PDB file of C-alpha atoms in Angstrom:
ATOM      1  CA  UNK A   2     -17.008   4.318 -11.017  1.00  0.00           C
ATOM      2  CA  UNK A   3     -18.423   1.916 -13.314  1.00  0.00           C
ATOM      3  CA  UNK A   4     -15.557  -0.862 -11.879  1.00  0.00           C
ATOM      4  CA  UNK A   5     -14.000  -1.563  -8.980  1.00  0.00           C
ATOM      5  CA  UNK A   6     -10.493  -2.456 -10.808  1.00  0.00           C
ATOM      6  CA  UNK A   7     -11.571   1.505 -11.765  1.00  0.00           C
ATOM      7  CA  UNK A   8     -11.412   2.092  -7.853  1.00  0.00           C
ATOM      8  CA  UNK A   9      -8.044  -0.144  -7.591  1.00  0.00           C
ATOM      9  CA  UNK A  10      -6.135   2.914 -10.358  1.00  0.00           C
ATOM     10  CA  UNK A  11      -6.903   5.386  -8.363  1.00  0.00           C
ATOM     11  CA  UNK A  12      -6.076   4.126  -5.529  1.00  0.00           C
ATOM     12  CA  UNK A  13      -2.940   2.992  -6.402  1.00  0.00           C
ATOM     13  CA  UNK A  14      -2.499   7.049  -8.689  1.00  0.00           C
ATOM     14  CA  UNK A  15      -2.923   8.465  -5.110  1.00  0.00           C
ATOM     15  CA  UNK A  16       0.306   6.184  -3.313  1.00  0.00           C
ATOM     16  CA  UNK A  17       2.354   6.724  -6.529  1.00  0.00           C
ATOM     17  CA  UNK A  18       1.700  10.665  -5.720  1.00  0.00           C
ATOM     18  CA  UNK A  19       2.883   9.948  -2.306  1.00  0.00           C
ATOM     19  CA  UNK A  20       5.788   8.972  -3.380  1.00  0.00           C
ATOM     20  CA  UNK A  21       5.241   4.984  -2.842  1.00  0.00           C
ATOM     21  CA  UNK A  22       8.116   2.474  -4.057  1.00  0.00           C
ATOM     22  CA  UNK A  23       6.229  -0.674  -3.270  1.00  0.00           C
ATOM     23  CA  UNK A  24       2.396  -1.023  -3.775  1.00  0.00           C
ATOM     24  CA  UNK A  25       0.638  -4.290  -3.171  1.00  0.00           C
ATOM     25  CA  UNK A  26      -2.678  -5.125  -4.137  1.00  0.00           C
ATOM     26  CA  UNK A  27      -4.722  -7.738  -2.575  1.00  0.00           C
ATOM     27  CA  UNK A  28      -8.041  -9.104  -4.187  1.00  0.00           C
ATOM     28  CA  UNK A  29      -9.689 -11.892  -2.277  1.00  0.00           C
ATOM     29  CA  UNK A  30     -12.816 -13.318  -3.297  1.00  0.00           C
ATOM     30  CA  UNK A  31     -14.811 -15.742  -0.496  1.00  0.00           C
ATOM     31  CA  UNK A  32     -17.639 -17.252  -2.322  1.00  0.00           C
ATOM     32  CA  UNK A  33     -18.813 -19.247   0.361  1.00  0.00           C
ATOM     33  CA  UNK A  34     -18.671 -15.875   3.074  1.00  0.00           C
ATOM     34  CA  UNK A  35     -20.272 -13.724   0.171  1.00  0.00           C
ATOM     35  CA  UNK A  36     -17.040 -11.452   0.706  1.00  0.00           C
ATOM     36  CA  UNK A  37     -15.057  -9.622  -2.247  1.00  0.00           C
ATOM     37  CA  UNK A  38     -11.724  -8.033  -0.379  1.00  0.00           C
ATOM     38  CA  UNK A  39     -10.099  -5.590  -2.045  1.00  0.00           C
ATOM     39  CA  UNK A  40      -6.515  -4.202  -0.222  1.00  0.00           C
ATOM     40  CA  UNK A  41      -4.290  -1.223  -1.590  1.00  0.00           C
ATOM     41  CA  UNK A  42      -1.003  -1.185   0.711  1.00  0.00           C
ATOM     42  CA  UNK A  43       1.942   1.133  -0.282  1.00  0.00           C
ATOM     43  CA  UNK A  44       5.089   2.350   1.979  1.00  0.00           C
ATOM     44  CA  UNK A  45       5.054   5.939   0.490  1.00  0.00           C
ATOM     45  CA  UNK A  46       4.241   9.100   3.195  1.00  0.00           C
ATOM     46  CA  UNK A  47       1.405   8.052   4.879  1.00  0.00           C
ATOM     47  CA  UNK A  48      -1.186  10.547   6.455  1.00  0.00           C
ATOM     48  CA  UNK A  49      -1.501  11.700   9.900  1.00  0.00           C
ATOM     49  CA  UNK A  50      -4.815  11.613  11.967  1.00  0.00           C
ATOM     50  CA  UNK A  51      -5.835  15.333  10.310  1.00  0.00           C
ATOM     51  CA  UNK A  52      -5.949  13.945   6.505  1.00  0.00           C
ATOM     52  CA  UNK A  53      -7.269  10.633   7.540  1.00  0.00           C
ATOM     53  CA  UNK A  54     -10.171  12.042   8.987  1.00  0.00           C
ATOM     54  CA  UNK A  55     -10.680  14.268   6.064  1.00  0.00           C
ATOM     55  CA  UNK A  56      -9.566  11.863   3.077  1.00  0.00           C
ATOM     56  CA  UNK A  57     -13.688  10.639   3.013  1.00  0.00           C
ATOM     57  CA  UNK A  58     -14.842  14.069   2.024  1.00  0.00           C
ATOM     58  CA  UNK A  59     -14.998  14.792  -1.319  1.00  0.00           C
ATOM     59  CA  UNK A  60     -14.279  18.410  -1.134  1.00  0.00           C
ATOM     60  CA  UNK A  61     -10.535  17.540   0.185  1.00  0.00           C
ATOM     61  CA  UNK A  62      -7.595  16.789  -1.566  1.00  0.00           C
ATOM     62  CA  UNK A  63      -4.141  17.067  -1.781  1.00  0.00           C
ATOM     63  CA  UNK A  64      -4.166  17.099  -6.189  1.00  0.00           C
ATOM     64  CA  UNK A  65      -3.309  20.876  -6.893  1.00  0.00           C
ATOM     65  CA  UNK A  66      -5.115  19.979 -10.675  1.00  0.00           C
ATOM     66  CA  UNK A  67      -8.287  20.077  -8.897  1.00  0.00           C
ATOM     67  CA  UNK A  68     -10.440  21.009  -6.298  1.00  0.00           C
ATOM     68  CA  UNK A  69     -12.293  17.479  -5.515  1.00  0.00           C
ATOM     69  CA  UNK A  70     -10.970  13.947  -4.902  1.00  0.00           C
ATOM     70  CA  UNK A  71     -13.561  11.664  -5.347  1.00  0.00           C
ATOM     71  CA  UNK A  72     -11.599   8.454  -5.601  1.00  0.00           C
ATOM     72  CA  UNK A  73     -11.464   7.434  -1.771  1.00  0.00           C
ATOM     73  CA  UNK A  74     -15.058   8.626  -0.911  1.00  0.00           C
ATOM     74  CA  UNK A  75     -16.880   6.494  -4.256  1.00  0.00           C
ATOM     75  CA  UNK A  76     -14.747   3.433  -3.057  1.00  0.00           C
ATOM     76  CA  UNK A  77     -15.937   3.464   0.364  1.00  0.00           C
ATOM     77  CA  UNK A  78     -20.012   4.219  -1.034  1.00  0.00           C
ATOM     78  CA  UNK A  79     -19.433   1.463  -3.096  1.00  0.00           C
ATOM     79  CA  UNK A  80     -18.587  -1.044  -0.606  1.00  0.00           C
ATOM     80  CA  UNK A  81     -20.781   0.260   2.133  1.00  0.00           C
ATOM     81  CA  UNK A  82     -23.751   0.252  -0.339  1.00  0.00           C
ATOM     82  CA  UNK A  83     -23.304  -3.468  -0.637  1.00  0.00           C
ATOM     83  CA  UNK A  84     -23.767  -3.980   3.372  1.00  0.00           C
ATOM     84  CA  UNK A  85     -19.713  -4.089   3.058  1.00  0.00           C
ATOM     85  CA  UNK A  86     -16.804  -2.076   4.782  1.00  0.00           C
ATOM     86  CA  UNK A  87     -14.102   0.554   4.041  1.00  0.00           C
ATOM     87  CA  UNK A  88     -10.906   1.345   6.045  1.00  0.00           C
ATOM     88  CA  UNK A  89      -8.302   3.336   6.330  1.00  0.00           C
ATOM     89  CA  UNK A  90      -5.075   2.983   8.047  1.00  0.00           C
ATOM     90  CA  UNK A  91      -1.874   5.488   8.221  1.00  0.00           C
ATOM     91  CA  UNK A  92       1.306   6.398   9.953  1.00  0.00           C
ATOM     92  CA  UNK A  93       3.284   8.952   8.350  1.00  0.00           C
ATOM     93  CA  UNK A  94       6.751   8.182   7.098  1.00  0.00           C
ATOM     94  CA  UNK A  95       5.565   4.480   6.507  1.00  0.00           C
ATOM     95  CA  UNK A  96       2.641   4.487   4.330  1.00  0.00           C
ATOM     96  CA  UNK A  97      -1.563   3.424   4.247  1.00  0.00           C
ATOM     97  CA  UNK A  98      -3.627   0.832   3.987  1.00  0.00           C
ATOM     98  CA  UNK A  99      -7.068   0.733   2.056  1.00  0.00           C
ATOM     99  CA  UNK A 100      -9.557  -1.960   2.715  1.00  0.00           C
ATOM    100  CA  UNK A 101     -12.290  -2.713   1.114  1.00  0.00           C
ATOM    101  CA  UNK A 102     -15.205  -5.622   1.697  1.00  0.00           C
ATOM    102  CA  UNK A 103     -18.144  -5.850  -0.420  1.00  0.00           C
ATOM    103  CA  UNK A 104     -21.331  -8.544  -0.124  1.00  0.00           C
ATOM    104  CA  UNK A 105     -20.560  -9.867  -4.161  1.00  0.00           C
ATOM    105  CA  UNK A 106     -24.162 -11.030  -3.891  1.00  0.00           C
ATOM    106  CA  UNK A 107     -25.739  -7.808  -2.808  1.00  0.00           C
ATOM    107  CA  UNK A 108     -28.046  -6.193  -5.906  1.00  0.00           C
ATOM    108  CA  UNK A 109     -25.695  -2.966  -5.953  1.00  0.00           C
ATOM    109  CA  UNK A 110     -22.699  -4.148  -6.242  1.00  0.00           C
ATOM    110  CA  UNK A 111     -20.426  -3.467  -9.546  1.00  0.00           C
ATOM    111  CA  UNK A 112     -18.215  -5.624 -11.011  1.00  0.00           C
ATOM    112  CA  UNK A 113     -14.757  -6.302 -10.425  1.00  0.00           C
ATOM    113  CA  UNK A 114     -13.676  -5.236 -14.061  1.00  0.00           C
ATOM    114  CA  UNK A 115     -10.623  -6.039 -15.705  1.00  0.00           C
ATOM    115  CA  UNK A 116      -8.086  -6.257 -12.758  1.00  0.00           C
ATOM    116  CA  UNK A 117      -5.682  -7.692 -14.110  1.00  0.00           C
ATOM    117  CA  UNK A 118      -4.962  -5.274 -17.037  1.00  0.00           C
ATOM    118  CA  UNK A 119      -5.096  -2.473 -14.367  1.00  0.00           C
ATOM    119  CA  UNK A 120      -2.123  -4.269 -12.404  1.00  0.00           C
ATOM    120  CA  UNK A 121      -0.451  -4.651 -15.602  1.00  0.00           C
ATOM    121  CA  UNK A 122      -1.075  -0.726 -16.776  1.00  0.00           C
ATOM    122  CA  UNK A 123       0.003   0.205 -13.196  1.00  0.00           C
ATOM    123  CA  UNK A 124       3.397  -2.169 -14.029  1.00  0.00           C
ATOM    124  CA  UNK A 125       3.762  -0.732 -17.645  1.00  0.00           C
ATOM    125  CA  UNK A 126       3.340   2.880 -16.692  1.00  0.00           C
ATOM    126  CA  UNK A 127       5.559   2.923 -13.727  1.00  0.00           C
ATOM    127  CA  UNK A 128       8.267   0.718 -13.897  1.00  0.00           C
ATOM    128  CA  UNK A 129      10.650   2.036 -11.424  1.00  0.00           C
ATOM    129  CA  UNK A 130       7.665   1.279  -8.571  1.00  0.00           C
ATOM    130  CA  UNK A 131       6.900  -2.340  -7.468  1.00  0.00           C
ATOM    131  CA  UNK A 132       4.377  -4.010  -7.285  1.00  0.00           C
ATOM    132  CA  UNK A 133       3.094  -6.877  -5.002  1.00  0.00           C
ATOM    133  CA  UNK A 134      -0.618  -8.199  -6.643  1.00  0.00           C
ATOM    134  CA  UNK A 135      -2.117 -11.301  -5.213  1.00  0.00           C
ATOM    135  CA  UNK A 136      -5.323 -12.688  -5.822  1.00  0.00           C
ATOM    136  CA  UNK A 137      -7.096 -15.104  -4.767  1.00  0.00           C
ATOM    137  CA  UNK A 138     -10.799 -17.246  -5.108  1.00  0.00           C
ATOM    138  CA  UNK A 139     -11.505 -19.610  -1.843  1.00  0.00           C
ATOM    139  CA  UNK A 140      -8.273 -21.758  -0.965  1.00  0.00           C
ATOM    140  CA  UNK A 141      -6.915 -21.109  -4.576  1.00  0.00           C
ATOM    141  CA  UNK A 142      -4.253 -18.011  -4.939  1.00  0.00           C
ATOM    142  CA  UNK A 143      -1.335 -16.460  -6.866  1.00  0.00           C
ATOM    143  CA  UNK A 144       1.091 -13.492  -6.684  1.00  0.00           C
ATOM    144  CA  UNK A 145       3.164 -11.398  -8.804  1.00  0.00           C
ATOM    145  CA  UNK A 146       5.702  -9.430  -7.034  1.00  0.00           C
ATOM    146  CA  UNK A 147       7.732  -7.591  -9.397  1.00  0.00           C
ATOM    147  CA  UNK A 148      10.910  -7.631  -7.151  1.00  0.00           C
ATOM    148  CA  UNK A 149      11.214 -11.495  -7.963  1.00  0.00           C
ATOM    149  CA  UNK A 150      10.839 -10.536 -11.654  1.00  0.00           C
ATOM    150  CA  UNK A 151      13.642  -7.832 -11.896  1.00  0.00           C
ATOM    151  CA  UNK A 152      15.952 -10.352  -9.391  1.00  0.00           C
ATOM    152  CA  UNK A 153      15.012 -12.800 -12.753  1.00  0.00           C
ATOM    153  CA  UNK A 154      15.709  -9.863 -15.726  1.00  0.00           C
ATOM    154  CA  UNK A 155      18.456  -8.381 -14.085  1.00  0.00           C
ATOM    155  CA  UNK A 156      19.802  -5.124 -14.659  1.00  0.00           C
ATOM    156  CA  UNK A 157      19.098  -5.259 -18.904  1.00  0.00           C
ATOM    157  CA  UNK A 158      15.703  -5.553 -19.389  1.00  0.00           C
ATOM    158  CA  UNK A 159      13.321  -3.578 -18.115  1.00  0.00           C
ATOM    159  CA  UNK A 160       9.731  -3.921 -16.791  1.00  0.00           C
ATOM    160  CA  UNK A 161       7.814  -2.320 -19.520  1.00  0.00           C
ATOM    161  CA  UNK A 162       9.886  -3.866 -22.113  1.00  0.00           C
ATOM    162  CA  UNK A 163       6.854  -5.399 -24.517  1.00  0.00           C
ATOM    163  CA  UNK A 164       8.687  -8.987 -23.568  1.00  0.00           C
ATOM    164  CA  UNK A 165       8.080  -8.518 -20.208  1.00  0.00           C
ATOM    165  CA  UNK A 166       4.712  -6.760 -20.515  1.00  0.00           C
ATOM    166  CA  UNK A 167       3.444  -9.869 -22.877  1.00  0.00           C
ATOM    167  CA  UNK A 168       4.747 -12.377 -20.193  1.00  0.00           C
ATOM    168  CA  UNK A 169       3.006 -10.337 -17.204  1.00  0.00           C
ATOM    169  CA  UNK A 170      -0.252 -10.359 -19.176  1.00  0.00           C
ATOM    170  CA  UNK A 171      -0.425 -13.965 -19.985  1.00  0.00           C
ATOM    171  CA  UNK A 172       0.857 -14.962 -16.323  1.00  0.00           C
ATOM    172  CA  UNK A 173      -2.225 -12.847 -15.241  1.00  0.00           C
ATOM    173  CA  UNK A 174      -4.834 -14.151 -17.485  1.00  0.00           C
ATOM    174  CA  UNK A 175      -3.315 -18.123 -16.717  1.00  0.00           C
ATOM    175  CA  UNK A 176      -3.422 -17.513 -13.177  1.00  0.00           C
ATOM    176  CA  UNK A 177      -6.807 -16.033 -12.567  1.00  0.00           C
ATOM    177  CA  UNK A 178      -8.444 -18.232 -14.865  1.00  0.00           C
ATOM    178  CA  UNK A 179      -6.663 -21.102 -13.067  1.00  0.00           C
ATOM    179  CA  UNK A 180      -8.160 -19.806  -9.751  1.00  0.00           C
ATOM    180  CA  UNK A 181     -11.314 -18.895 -10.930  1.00  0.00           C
ATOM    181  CA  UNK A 182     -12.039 -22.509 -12.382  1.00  0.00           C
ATOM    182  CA  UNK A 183     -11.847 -23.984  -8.946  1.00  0.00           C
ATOM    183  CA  UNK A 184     -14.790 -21.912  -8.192  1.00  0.00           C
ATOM    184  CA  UNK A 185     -17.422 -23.505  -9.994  1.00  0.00           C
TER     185      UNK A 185
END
């Protein structure tokens, strides 16, 4: 993929198709380790040892639309290529965990992309799911957990309402410019 927030979608397609309710997305960027983190958590079915083992191969999947999954094995490339990591960890009936480390400085890494607008189509386009984004640059940081927000809305409004979806995208945009200021 041409983007890791690219990576981050499908990720996050593949615990919405196990049947996540709560997805959280971690992005933490280290400039002065080199280190990029990038964390998909959900609490939907989780894998046993059998699928784990075989979720790397991009011959196996569970999609009945096709006969190749190549979501999971291009994210781990990716961050392996850079002299990163990739991880996996699952326990059925609770969910999995996706880790990710890259080396930002490292000549084949790809950019990040536009992360936040993924969170915010992943918000949009499921809005019975929740989701728990943080991100953060060095000591700076900032969350959006979507729980907090319908607590806030209540039962009448609605997370995709265009409101809602206008306030998430300029909270976004604020925030990570906020954090990513600090850096330089």
């Amino acid at each position: 993929m041409r983007e890791l927030s690219l990576n981050v979608m499908d990720i996050a397609q593949n615990s919405l198709s196990a049947g996540a309710t709560l997805i959280g997305i971690d992005i933490a960027e280290d400039p002065v380790r080199d280190e990029l983190l990038i964390r998909v958590t959900d609490n939907g079915k989780g894998m046993d040892a059998a699928q784990i083992s075989r979720v790397e191969d991009p011959f196996y999947t569970t999609r009945t639309t096709r006969k190749v999954g190549l979501g999971i094995p291009l994210f781990k490339m990716e961050a392996e290529m850079t002299g990163g990591s990739f991880e996996i960890h699952s326990v059925p009936g609770e969910g999995t965990a996706v880790t990710a480390r890259f080396v930002p400085s490292h000549v084949d890494m790809i950019p990040l992309g536009d992360i936040d607008g993924t969170v915010q189509l992943l918000i949009c386009g499921n809005p019975g799911v929740d989701f728990l984004y943080s991100r953060s640059c060095g000591d700076r940081n900032f969350t959006l957990d979507t729980r907090e927000l319908r607590e806030v809305l209540g039962t009448d409004v609605t997370l995709d309402a265009p409101e809602v979806l206008a306030w998430i995208h300029d909270y976004l945009s604020e925030q990570t410019k906020l954090i990513k200021e600090e850096e330089t």
